Amino acid sequence: MGKDVIVACDFSSKEQVFDFLDKFENEERKPFLKIGMELYYAEGPDIVREIKRRGHKIFLDLKLHDIPNTVKKAMTVLSRLDVDICNLHAAGTVRMMQAALEGLTREDGTRPLLIAVTQLTSTDQESMESDLLIREPIDKVVMHYASKAKEAGLDGVVCSPLEAQKVHDTCGRDFLTITPGVRFANGDIGDQKRVMTPAQAKEIGSDYIVVGRPITAADDPVAAYRRCVNDFIG
Ligand code: C5P
């Protein structure tokens, strides 16, 4: 899989998702979709199967974090769903990440890509220090988690577009960066604090951009998607 635009399907029911996907029915390029906890917990694994049947790739964003044995078994179930990317929290330790990879790998040796979440962007230096007792600078913590994910054999991390270059410098060009926080130059940034345009994300070497509202809430979602693809992939 090469560079791609991943559309965050932050909808709460399958009716809303299919209304949205119907707009892309005549598109040659089927958007890569991100399904998060809200939709997955509302609709269950069938939503993944139905969307796969429509020909979309899926990043299942469930951010697993538990003891290694539990995560391993859960990942085995997800690998049977035939998703293309899934993820977990690097804070679960290298052992948990290795167990997840084992669980995810199918009998024929194939598996979905496995990506780590480092520190959520909702965590800041102050809450990290006071709630988690982590006293190192947050960017050092993010790079440390990225290195541990690489050591465990994972494929990459979700990170801010502003961190993508440093992640590549630390973990190598082949270690994937998936970056949310993308907005068009003239667009509403909403609740995102630090944003980049698709063209800037391309420039700094993001491998995948995750784009939600600039596409899902656009007057013409198909045109917004095409613009994203054009700016990011060319
Ligand atoms: O609508 P918007 O483009 O802001 O959506 C971004 C998507 O990426 C949402 O699904 C959000 O949960 C996710 N995300 C994020 N920041 C992170 C991790 C995930 O915005 N650090």
Tab-separated table of C-alpha atoms and ligand atoms in Angstrom:
chain	number	residue	atom	x	y	z
A	1	MET	CA	0.000	0.000	0.000
A	2	GLY	CA	1.347	3.399	-0.948
A	3	LYS	CA	0.508	6.910	0.181
A	4	ASP	CA	-3.197	7.460	0.644
A	5	VAL	CA	-5.912	9.713	2.023
A	6	ILE	CA	-7.881	7.943	4.773
A	7	VAL	CA	-11.371	9.355	5.351
A	8	ALA	CA	-12.421	9.302	9.029
A	9	CYS	CA	-15.983	7.905	9.027
A	10	ASP	CA	-16.968	9.475	12.339
A	11	PHE	CA	-20.646	8.582	12.009
A	12	SER	CA	-22.809	6.949	14.656
A	13	SER	CA	-24.909	4.607	12.502
A	14	LYS	CA	-24.598	2.525	9.368
A	15	GLU	CA	-27.372	4.526	7.674
A	16	GLN	CA	-25.239	7.665	7.947
A	17	VAL	CA	-22.137	5.861	6.646
A	18	PHE	CA	-23.941	4.367	3.677
A	19	ASP	CA	-25.571	7.721	2.826
A	20	PHE	CA	-22.050	9.121	2.745
A	21	LEU	CA	-20.527	6.221	0.777
A	22	ASP	CA	-23.326	6.266	-1.803
A	23	LYS	CA	-21.980	9.637	-2.964
A	24	PHE	CA	-18.785	7.833	-4.057
A	25	GLU	CA	-20.594	5.088	-5.960
A	26	ASN	CA	-19.439	6.285	-9.372
A	27	GLU	CA	-15.896	7.130	-8.287
A	28	GLU	CA	-13.113	5.034	-9.737
A	29	ARG	CA	-11.015	5.449	-6.591
A	30	LYS	CA	-12.767	3.967	-3.560
A	31	PRO	CA	-11.746	5.984	-0.477
A	32	PHE	CA	-9.689	4.260	2.234
A	33	LEU	CA	-11.864	4.589	5.364
A	34	LYS	CA	-11.154	4.867	9.075
A	35	ILE	CA	-13.728	3.248	11.353
A	36	GLY	CA	-13.483	4.264	14.984
A	37	MET	CA	-14.895	3.071	18.272
A	38	GLU	CA	-18.253	4.858	18.008
A	39	LEU	CA	-19.329	3.229	14.757
A	40	TYR	CA	-17.773	-0.151	15.550
A	41	TYR	CA	-19.396	-0.390	18.971
A	42	ALA	CA	-22.732	0.794	17.565
A	43	GLU	CA	-22.864	-1.563	14.592
A	44	GLY	CA	-20.446	-4.397	15.412
A	45	PRO	CA	-18.138	-6.295	13.033
A	46	ASP	CA	-20.804	-6.490	10.299
A	47	ILE	CA	-20.172	-2.835	9.476
A	48	VAL	CA	-16.580	-3.750	8.597
A	49	ARG	CA	-17.679	-6.681	6.423
A	50	GLU	CA	-20.284	-4.585	4.600
A	51	ILE	CA	-17.867	-1.756	3.876
A	52	LYS	CA	-15.201	-4.217	2.699
A	53	ARG	CA	-17.769	-5.738	0.341
A	54	ARG	CA	-18.192	-2.298	-1.209
A	55	GLY	CA	-14.498	-2.372	-2.077
A	56	HIS	CA	-13.006	0.031	0.487
A	57	LYS	CA	-9.802	-0.480	2.462
A	58	ILE	CA	-10.308	-0.091	6.200
A	59	PHE	CA	-8.231	1.308	9.049
A	60	LEU	CA	-9.963	-0.055	12.160
A	61	ASP	CA	-9.090	2.476	14.862
A	62	LEU	CA	-9.859	0.618	18.102
A	63	LYS	CA	-6.597	1.426	19.965
A	64	LEU	CA	-6.220	-1.834	21.883
A	65	HIS	CA	-4.503	-1.754	25.298
A	66	ASP	CA	-4.655	-4.731	27.691
A	67	ILE	CA	-2.478	-7.607	28.903
A	68	PRO	CA	-0.491	-9.243	26.061
A	69	ASN	CA	-2.555	-12.446	25.965
A	70	THR	CA	-5.878	-10.590	25.681
A	71	VAL	CA	-4.587	-8.256	22.967
A	72	LYS	CA	-3.117	-11.187	21.048
A	73	LYS	CA	-6.476	-12.991	20.987
A	74	ALA	CA	-8.404	-9.842	20.087
A	75	MET	CA	-5.996	-9.180	17.207
A	76	THR	CA	-6.589	-12.689	15.866
A	77	VAL	CA	-10.297	-11.860	15.655
A	78	LEU	CA	-9.565	-8.561	13.886
A	79	SER	CA	-7.250	-10.234	11.351
A	80	ARG	CA	-10.169	-12.478	10.338
A	81	LEU	CA	-12.192	-9.348	9.571
A	82	ASP	CA	-9.695	-8.642	6.788
A	83	VAL	CA	-9.061	-5.017	7.773
A	84	ASP	CA	-6.037	-3.318	6.212
A	85	ILE	CA	-4.710	-1.373	9.227
A	86	CYS	CA	-5.381	-1.713	12.955
A	87	ASN	CA	-3.797	-0.103	15.984
A	88	LEU	CA	-2.941	-0.242	19.687
A	89	HIS	CA	-1.404	1.903	22.422
A	90	ALA	CA	2.399	1.760	22.574
A	91	ALA	CA	2.009	2.339	26.345
A	92	GLY	CA	0.969	-1.344	26.545
A	93	THR	CA	4.724	-2.196	26.329
A	94	VAL	CA	6.912	-3.956	23.772
A	95	ARG	CA	5.665	-7.350	25.015
A	96	MET	CA	2.070	-6.376	24.365
A	97	MET	CA	2.933	-5.060	20.891
A	98	GLN	CA	4.814	-8.271	20.016
A	99	ALA	CA	1.876	-10.367	21.233
A	100	ALA	CA	-0.467	-8.250	19.105
A	101	LEU	CA	1.662	-8.909	16.013
A	102	GLU	CA	1.639	-12.637	16.710
A	103	GLY	CA	-2.134	-12.617	17.079
A	104	LEU	CA	-2.606	-10.578	13.942
A	105	THR	CA	-0.486	-12.771	11.682
A	106	ARG	CA	-2.630	-15.248	9.745
A	107	GLU	CA	-1.640	-18.850	9.072
A	108	ASP	CA	-0.444	-17.933	5.570
A	109	GLY	CA	1.904	-15.280	7.040
A	110	THR	CA	-0.127	-12.260	5.861
A	111	ARG	CA	-1.476	-9.639	8.274
A	112	PRO	CA	-2.958	-6.134	8.374
A	113	LEU	CA	-0.534	-3.283	9.062
A	114	LEU	CA	-0.164	-2.615	12.791
A	115	ILE	CA	0.263	0.967	13.936
A	116	ALA	CA	0.908	2.378	17.428
A	117	VAL	CA	-0.647	5.364	19.117
A	118	THR	CA	2.077	7.186	21.100
A	119	GLN	CA	0.776	9.948	23.372
A	120	LEU	CA	-2.720	11.047	22.387
A	121	THR	CA	-2.745	14.636	21.188
A	122	SER	CA	-5.334	15.329	23.891
A	123	THR	CA	-2.565	14.682	26.464
A	124	ASP	CA	-0.358	17.695	27.145
A	125	GLN	CA	2.842	18.077	29.157
A	126	GLU	CA	0.953	19.075	32.291
A	127	SER	CA	-1.525	16.161	32.299
A	128	MET	CA	1.249	13.715	31.400
A	129	GLU	CA	3.240	14.875	34.433
A	130	SER	CA	0.395	15.153	36.917
A	131	ASP	CA	-1.754	12.173	35.846
A	132	LEU	CA	0.823	9.728	34.478
A	133	LEU	CA	3.933	10.820	36.453
A	134	ILE	CA	5.925	11.003	33.202
A	135	ARG	CA	8.318	13.925	33.601
A	136	GLU	CA	10.225	13.864	30.302
A	137	PRO	CA	9.412	16.396	27.552
A	138	ILE	CA	6.390	15.160	25.559
A	139	ASP	CA	8.190	15.101	22.186
A	140	LYS	CA	10.884	12.865	23.722
A	141	VAL	CA	8.151	10.562	25.062
A	142	VAL	CA	6.497	10.385	21.626
A	143	MET	CA	9.826	9.481	19.926
A	144	HIS	CA	10.583	6.909	22.643
A	145	TYR	CA	7.215	5.205	22.103
A	146	ALA	CA	7.788	5.280	18.333
A	147	SER	CA	11.203	3.584	18.800
A	148	LYS	CA	9.643	0.934	21.034
A	149	ALA	CA	6.927	0.277	18.435
A	150	LYS	CA	9.651	-0.177	15.830
A	151	GLU	CA	11.614	-2.470	18.154
A	152	ALA	CA	8.473	-4.595	18.603
A	153	GLY	CA	8.197	-4.965	14.823
A	154	LEU	CA	5.218	-2.658	14.205
A	155	ASP	CA	4.785	-0.823	10.921
A	156	GLY	CA	4.440	2.768	12.129
A	157	VAL	CA	2.696	5.284	14.362
A	158	VAL	CA	-0.205	7.698	14.357
A	159	CYS	CA	1.275	11.135	15.001
A	160	SER	CA	0.784	14.839	14.451
A	161	PRO	CA	1.952	15.967	10.997
A	162	LEU	CA	4.414	18.167	12.899
A	163	GLU	CA	6.071	15.047	14.344
A	164	ALA	CA	6.180	12.969	11.150
A	165	GLN	CA	9.594	14.130	9.975
A	166	LYS	CA	11.205	13.475	13.358
A	167	VAL	CA	9.597	10.022	13.534
A	168	HIS	CA	11.144	9.209	10.151
A	169	ASP	CA	14.528	10.571	11.286
A	170	THR	CA	14.347	8.441	14.454
A	171	CYS	CA	12.796	5.226	13.113
A	172	GLY	CA	13.678	5.261	9.407
A	173	ARG	CA	11.901	6.264	6.207
A	174	ASP	CA	10.053	2.949	5.931
A	175	PHE	CA	8.414	3.326	9.342
A	176	LEU	CA	4.945	4.641	8.499
A	177	THR	CA	3.446	7.889	9.760
A	178	ILE	CA	-0.331	8.281	9.759
A	179	THR	CA	-1.260	11.867	10.441
A	180	PRO	CA	-4.615	13.407	11.390
A	181	GLY	CA	-5.039	17.164	11.899
A	182	VAL	CA	-5.338	17.989	8.187
A	183	ARG	CA	-7.223	21.030	6.907
A	184	PHE	CA	-7.534	22.881	3.593
A	185	ALA	CA	-5.759	26.256	3.588
A	186	ASN	CA	-9.024	28.219	3.679
A	187	GLY	CA	-10.888	25.693	5.857
A	188	ASP	CA	-12.423	25.734	9.324
A	189	ILE	CA	-9.962	24.051	11.745
A	190	GLY	CA	-12.696	23.119	14.271
A	191	ASP	CA	-11.275	21.612	17.465
A	192	GLN	CA	-7.901	20.673	15.928
A	193	LYS	CA	-5.084	22.812	17.310
A	194	ARG	CA	-2.078	22.149	15.108
A	195	VAL	CA	-3.023	21.547	11.491
A	196	MET	CA	-1.401	21.133	8.088
A	197	THR	CA	-2.767	21.202	4.559
A	198	PRO	CA	-2.634	17.994	2.470
A	199	ALA	CA	0.144	19.563	0.370
A	200	GLN	CA	2.204	20.392	3.483
A	201	ALA	CA	1.650	16.871	4.845
A	202	LYS	CA	2.979	15.520	1.545
A	203	GLU	CA	5.981	17.851	1.764
A	204	ILE	CA	6.984	16.690	5.251
A	205	GLY	CA	6.661	13.031	4.241
A	206	SER	CA	3.449	11.759	5.895
A	207	ASP	CA	2.586	8.330	4.514
A	208	TYR	CA	-1.166	8.516	5.144
A	209	ILE	CA	-3.307	11.507	6.091
A	210	VAL	CA	-6.510	11.001	8.081
A	211	VAL	CA	-9.146	13.534	7.067
A	212	GLY	CA	-12.598	13.732	8.629
A	213	ARG	CA	-14.774	16.827	8.622
A	214	PRO	CA	-13.058	18.650	5.716
A	215	ILE	CA	-14.536	15.811	3.595
A	216	THR	CA	-17.511	14.428	5.567
A	217	ALA	CA	-18.969	17.872	6.341
A	218	ALA	CA	-18.169	19.459	2.959
A	219	ASP	CA	-21.006	20.661	0.702
A	220	ASP	CA	-19.547	18.359	-1.948
A	221	PRO	CA	-17.688	15.507	-0.181
A	222	VAL	CA	-16.578	13.886	-3.444
A	223	ALA	CA	-14.992	17.133	-4.661
A	224	ALA	CA	-13.306	17.631	-1.270
A	225	TYR	CA	-11.965	14.056	-1.372
A	226	ARG	CA	-10.647	14.529	-4.923
A	227	ARG	CA	-8.950	17.779	-3.880
A	228	CYS	CA	-7.281	15.994	-0.947
A	229	VAL	CA	-6.058	13.148	-3.136
A	230	ASN	CA	-4.779	15.577	-5.731
A	231	ASP	CA	-2.913	17.741	-3.194
A	232	PHE	CA	-1.481	14.813	-1.207
A	233	ILE	CA	-0.741	12.219	-3.871
A	234	GLY	CA	-0.762	14.311	-7.045
B	1	C5P	O1	-12.642	15.702	11.459
B	1	C5P	P1	-11.149	15.586	11.601
B	1	C5P	O2	-10.385	15.730	10.298
B	1	C5P	O3	-10.606	16.480	12.703
B	1	C5P	O4	-10.949	14.061	12.066
B	1	C5P	C1	-9.700	13.556	12.416
B	1	C5P	C2	-9.802	12.104	12.802
B	1	C5P	O5	-8.553	11.660	13.303
B	1	C5P	C3	-10.831	11.818	13.900
B	1	C5P	O6	-11.360	10.500	13.675
B	1	C5P	C4	-9.987	11.832	15.164
B	1	C5P	O7	-10.521	11.048	16.187
B	1	C5P	C5	-8.662	11.247	14.655
B	1	C5P	N1	-7.481	11.608	15.446
B	1	C5P	C6	-7.091	12.919	15.655
B	1	C5P	N2	-5.972	13.182	16.399
B	1	C5P	C7	-5.254	12.174	16.923
B	1	C5P	C8	-5.629	10.861	16.716
B	1	C5P	C9	-6.774	10.598	15.950
B	1	C5P	O8	-7.733	13.842	15.177
B	1	C5P	N3	-4.154	12.450	17.601
